[in-house]
Tab-separated table of C-alpha atoms in Angstrom:
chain	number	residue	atom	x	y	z
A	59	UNK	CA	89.373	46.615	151.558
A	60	UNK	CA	89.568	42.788	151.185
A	61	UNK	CA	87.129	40.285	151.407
A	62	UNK	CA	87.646	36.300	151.251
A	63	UNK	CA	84.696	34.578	150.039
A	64	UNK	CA	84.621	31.229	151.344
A	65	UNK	CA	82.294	28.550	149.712
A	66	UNK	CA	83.246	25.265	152.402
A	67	UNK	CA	82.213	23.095	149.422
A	68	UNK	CA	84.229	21.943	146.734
A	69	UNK	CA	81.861	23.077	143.843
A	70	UNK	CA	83.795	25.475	141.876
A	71	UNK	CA	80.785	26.655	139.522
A	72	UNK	CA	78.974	27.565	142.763
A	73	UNK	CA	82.236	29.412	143.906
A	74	UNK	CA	81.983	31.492	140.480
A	75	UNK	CA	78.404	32.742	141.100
A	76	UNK	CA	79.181	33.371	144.723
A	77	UNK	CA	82.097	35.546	143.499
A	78	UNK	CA	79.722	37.512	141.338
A	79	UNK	CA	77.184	38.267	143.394
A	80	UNK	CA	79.416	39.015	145.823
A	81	UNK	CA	81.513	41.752	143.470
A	82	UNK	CA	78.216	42.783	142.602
A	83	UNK	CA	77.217	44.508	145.632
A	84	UNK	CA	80.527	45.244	146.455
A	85	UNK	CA	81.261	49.114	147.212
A	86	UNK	CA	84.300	49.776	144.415
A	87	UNK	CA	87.003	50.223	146.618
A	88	UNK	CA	86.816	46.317	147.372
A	89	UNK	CA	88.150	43.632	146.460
A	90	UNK	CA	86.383	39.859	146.495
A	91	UNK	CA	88.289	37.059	146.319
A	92	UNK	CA	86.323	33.728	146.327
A	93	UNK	CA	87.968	30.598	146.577
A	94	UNK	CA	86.858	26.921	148.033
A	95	UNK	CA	88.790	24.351	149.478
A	96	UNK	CA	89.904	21.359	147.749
A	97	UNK	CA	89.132	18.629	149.940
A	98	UNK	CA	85.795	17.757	151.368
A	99	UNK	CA	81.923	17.895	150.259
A	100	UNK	CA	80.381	18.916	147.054
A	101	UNK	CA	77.768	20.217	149.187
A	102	UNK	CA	76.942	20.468	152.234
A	103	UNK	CA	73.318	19.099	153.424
A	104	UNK	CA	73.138	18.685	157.297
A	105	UNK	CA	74.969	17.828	160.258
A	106	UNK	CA	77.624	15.013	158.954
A	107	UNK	CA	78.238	17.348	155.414
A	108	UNK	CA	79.535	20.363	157.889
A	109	UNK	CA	81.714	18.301	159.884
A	110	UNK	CA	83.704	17.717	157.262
A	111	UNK	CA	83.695	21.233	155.643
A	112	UNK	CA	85.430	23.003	158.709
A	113	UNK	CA	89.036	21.603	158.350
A	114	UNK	CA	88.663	23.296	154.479
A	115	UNK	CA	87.495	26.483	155.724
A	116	UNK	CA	90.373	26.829	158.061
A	117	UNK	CA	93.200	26.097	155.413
A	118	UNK	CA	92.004	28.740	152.876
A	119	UNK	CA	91.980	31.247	156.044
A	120	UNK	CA	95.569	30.040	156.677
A	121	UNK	CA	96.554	30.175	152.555
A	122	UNK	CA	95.113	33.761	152.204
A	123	UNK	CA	97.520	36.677	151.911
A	124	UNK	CA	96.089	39.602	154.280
A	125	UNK	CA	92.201	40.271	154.145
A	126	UNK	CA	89.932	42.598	155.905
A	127	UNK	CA	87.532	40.605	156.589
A	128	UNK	CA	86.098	36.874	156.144
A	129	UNK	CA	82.457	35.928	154.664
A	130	UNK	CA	81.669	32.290	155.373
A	131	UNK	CA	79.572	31.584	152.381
A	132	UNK	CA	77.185	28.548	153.501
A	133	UNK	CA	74.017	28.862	155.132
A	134	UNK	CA	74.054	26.720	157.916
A	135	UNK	CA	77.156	29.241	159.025
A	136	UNK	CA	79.272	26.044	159.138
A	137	UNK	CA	82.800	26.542	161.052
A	138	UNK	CA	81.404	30.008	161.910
A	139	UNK	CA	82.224	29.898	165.537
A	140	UNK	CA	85.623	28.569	164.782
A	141	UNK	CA	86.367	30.426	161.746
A	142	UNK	CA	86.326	33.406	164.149
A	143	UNK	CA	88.639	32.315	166.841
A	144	UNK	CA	91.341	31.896	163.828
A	145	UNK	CA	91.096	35.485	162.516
A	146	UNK	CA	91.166	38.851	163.913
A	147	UNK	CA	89.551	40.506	161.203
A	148	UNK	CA	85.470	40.180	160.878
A	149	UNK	CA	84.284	36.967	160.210
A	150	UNK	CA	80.288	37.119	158.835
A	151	UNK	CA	78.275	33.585	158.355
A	152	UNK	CA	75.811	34.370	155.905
A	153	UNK	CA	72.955	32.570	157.257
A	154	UNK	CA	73.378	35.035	160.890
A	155	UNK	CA	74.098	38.148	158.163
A	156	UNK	CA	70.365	37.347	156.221
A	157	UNK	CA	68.448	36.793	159.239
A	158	UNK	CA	69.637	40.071	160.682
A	159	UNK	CA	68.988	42.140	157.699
A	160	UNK	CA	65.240	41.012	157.138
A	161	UNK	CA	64.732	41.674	160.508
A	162	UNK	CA	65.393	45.043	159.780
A	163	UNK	CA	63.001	45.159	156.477
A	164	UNK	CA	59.995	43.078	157.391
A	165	UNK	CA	57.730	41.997	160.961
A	166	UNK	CA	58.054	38.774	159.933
A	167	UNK	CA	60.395	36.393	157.562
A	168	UNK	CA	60.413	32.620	156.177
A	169	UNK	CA	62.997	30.765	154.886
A	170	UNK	CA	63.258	29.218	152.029
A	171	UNK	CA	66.283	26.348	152.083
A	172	UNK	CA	66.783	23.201	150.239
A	173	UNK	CA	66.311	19.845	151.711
A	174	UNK	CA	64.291	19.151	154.789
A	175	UNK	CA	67.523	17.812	156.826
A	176	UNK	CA	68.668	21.349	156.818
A	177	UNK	CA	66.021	22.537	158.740
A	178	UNK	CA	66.705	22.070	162.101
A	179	UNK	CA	70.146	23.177	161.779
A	180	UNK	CA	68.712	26.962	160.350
A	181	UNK	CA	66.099	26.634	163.364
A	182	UNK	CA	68.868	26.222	166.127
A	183	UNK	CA	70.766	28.933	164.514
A	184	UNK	CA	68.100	31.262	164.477
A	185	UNK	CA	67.657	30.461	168.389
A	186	UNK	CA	71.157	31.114	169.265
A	187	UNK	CA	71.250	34.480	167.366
A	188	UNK	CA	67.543	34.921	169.587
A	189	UNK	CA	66.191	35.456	166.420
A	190	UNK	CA	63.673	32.454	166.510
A	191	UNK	CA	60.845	34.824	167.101
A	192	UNK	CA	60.776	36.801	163.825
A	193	UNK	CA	60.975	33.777	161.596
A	194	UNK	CA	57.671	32.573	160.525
A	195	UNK	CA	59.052	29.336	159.412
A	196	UNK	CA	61.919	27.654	158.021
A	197	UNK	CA	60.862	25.765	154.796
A	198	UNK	CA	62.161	23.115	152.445
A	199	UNK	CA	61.927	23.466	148.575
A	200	UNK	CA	63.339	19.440	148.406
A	201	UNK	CA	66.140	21.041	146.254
A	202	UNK	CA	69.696	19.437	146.063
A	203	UNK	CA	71.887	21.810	146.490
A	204	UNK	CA	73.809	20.448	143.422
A	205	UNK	CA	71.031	20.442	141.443
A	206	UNK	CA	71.171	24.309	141.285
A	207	UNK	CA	74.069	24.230	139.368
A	208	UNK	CA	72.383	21.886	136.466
A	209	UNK	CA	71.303	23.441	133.738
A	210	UNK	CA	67.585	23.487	132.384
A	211	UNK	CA	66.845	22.332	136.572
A	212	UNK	CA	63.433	22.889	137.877
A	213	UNK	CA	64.786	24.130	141.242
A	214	UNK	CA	64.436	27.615	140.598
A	215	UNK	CA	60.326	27.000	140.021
A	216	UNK	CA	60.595	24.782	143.163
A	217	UNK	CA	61.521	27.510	145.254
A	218	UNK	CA	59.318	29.983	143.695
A	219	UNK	CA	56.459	27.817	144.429
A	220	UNK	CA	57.851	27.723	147.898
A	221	UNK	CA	57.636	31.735	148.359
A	222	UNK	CA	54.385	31.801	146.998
A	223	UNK	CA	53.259	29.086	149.909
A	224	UNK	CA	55.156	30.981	152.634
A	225	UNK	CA	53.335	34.567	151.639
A	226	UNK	CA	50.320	32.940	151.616
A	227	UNK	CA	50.287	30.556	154.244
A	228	UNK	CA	53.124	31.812	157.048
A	229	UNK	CA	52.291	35.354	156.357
A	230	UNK	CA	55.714	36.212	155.731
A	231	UNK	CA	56.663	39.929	155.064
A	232	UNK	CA	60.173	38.908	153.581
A	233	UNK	CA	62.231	35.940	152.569
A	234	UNK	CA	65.280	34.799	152.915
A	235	UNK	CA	66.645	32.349	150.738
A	236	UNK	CA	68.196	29.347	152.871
A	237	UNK	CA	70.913	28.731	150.339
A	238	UNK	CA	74.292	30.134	148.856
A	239	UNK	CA	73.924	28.290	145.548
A	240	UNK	CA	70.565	30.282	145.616
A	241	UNK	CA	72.241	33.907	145.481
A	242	UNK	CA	71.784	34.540	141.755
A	243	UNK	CA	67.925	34.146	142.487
A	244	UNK	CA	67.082	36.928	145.012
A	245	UNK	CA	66.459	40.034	142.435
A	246	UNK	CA	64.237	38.221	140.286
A	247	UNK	CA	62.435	36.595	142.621
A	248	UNK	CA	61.638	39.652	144.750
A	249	UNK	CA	60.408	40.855	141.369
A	250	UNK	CA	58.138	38.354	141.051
A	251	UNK	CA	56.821	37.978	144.650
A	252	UNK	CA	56.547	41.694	145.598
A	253	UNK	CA	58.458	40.850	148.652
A	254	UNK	CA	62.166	41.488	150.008
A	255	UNK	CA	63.933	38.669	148.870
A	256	UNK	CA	67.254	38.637	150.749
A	257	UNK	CA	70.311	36.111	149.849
A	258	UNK	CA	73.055	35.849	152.756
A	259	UNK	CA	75.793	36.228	150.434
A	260	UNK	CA	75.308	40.322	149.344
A	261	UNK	CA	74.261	40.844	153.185
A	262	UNK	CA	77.687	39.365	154.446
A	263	UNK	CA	79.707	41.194	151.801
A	264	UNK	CA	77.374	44.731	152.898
A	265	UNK	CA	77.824	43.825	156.737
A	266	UNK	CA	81.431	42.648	156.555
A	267	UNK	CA	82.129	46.393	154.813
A	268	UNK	CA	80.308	48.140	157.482
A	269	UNK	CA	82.327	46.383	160.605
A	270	UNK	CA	85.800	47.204	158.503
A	271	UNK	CA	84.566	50.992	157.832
A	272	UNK	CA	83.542	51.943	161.741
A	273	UNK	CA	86.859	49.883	162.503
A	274	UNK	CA	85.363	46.554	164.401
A	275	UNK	CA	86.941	43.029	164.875
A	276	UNK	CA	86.353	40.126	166.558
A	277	UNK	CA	86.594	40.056	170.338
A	278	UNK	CA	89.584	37.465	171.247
A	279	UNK	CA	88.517	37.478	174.997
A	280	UNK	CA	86.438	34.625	175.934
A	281	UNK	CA	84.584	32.144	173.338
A	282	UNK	CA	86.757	33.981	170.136
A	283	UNK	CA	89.844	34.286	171.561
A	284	UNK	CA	93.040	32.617	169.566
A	285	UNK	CA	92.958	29.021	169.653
A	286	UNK	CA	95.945	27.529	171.866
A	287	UNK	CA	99.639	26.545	170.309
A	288	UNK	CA	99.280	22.656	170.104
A	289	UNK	CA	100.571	20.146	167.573
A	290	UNK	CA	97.673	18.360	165.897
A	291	UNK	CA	98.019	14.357	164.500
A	292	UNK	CA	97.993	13.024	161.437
A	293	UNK	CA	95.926	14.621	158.288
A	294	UNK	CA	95.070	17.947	160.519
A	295	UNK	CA	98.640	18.196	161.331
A	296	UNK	CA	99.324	21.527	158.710
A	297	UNK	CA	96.252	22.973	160.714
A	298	UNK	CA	97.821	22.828	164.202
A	299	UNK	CA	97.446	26.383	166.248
A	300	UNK	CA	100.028	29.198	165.984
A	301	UNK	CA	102.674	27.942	168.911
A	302	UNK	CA	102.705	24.535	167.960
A	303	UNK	CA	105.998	23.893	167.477
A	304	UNK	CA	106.780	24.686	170.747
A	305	UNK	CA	104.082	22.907	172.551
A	306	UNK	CA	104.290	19.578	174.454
A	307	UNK	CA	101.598	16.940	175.088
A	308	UNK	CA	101.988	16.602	178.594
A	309	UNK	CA	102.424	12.723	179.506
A	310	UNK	CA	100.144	13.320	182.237
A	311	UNK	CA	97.187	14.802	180.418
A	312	UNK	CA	96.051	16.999	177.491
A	313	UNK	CA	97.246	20.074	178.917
A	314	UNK	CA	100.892	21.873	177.137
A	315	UNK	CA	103.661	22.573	178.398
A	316	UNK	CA	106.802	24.517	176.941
């Protein structure tokens, strides 16, 4: 099979470790490909980053040659929700793909992100997946994402110390760690805690192979289904909807017409 890794920010060294953990717990029959868009934020950190990730995400689906599947590779599952009313194939976030797994291995799991103004946004994402109850707590290491791409950076101590703090203090039976740019981290640092240390990225790749082997897609009745034909304006215009070229903006209204 064939997997698109997308990284919605336009940090190509974070792309390459993506990739590579990605290949990494890849079964050998498939094939990663990990890209990022060109336009929009170096990282994303909260509500106003995302916003202006999704448009990216989109046009890398719509670039692709044929995949079997799509792995949305930032924690705060930006553009999930729409990412999987453009595709037909399996489309995994891989904040919803770690929570789901350490439900599975531990009672009880923290998080461990980056900055403190991505915490609410993991919080309502664990409520609307109703997995709110098994997280002990979401916690901020007051890392830039960025800054775990600089080398000789203290951020990988910062979020060890972190762990330690959640074991101790939250009780946590497993972490997950609340960050993409984090996915080179997990194995060593479930080493060193004696805990399951789980990064989104090889759960997405493991879940996204699972739904392709028993032969699931995504649902396009209701919420997921295709988005409709309609001409978009100005810079989104190579983004409009399949249909769009015969679609009319009503004079009356927003609704089309042929």
């Amino acid at each position: 099979m064939r997997i698109l890794v997308i990284n919605p920010n336009t940090t190509a060294s974070m792309t390459a470790k993506i990739g590579k953990v990605a290949a990494s717990v890849a079964s050998a029959g498939t094939e990663i490909i990990s890209v990022n868009p060109g336009d929009g934020p170096p990282s994303i950190e909260g509500y106003f980053d995302e916003v202006f990730a999704i448009p990216g995400i989109i046009a890398e689906m719509n670039k692709a040659a044929a995949v079997d599947a799509y792995v949305i590779a930032c924690f705060d599952d930006t553009g999930l929700d729409a990412a999987r009313c453009a595709a037909e194939a399996p489309v995994i976030g891989i904040g919803e793909a770690a929570f789901h797994l350490a439900s599975l291995v531990a009672g009880k799991f923290s998080v461990v992100t980056t900055l403190a103004r991505s915490v609410p946004a993991i919080e309502h994402n664990l409520a609307k997946y109703g997995l709110a109850s098994r997280c002990a707590k979401v916690r901020s290491s007051e890392v830039a994402v960025l800054d775990l791409e600089l080398p000789g950076s203290d951020a990988s101590c910062r979020i060890s110390d972190e762990i330690a703090r959640a074991i101790s203090e939250d009780r946590a039976e497993a972490i997950v760690l609340g960050c993409a740019g984090m996915a080179d981290l997990a194995s060593s640092l479930s080493q060193e805690h004696g805990v399951p240390v789980l990064d989104g990225v090889a759960c997405a790749v493991a879940l996204a192979e699972s739904l392709f082997r028993v032969g699931l897609r995504t649902s396009k009745v209701g919420g997921y289904a295709a988005p409709r034909g309609k001409r978009f304006s100005g810079i989104y215009e190579s983004l409009s909807p399949a249909g769009a070229a015969e679609a009319v903006v009503s004079p009356n209204g927003p609704g089309l017409t042929n």
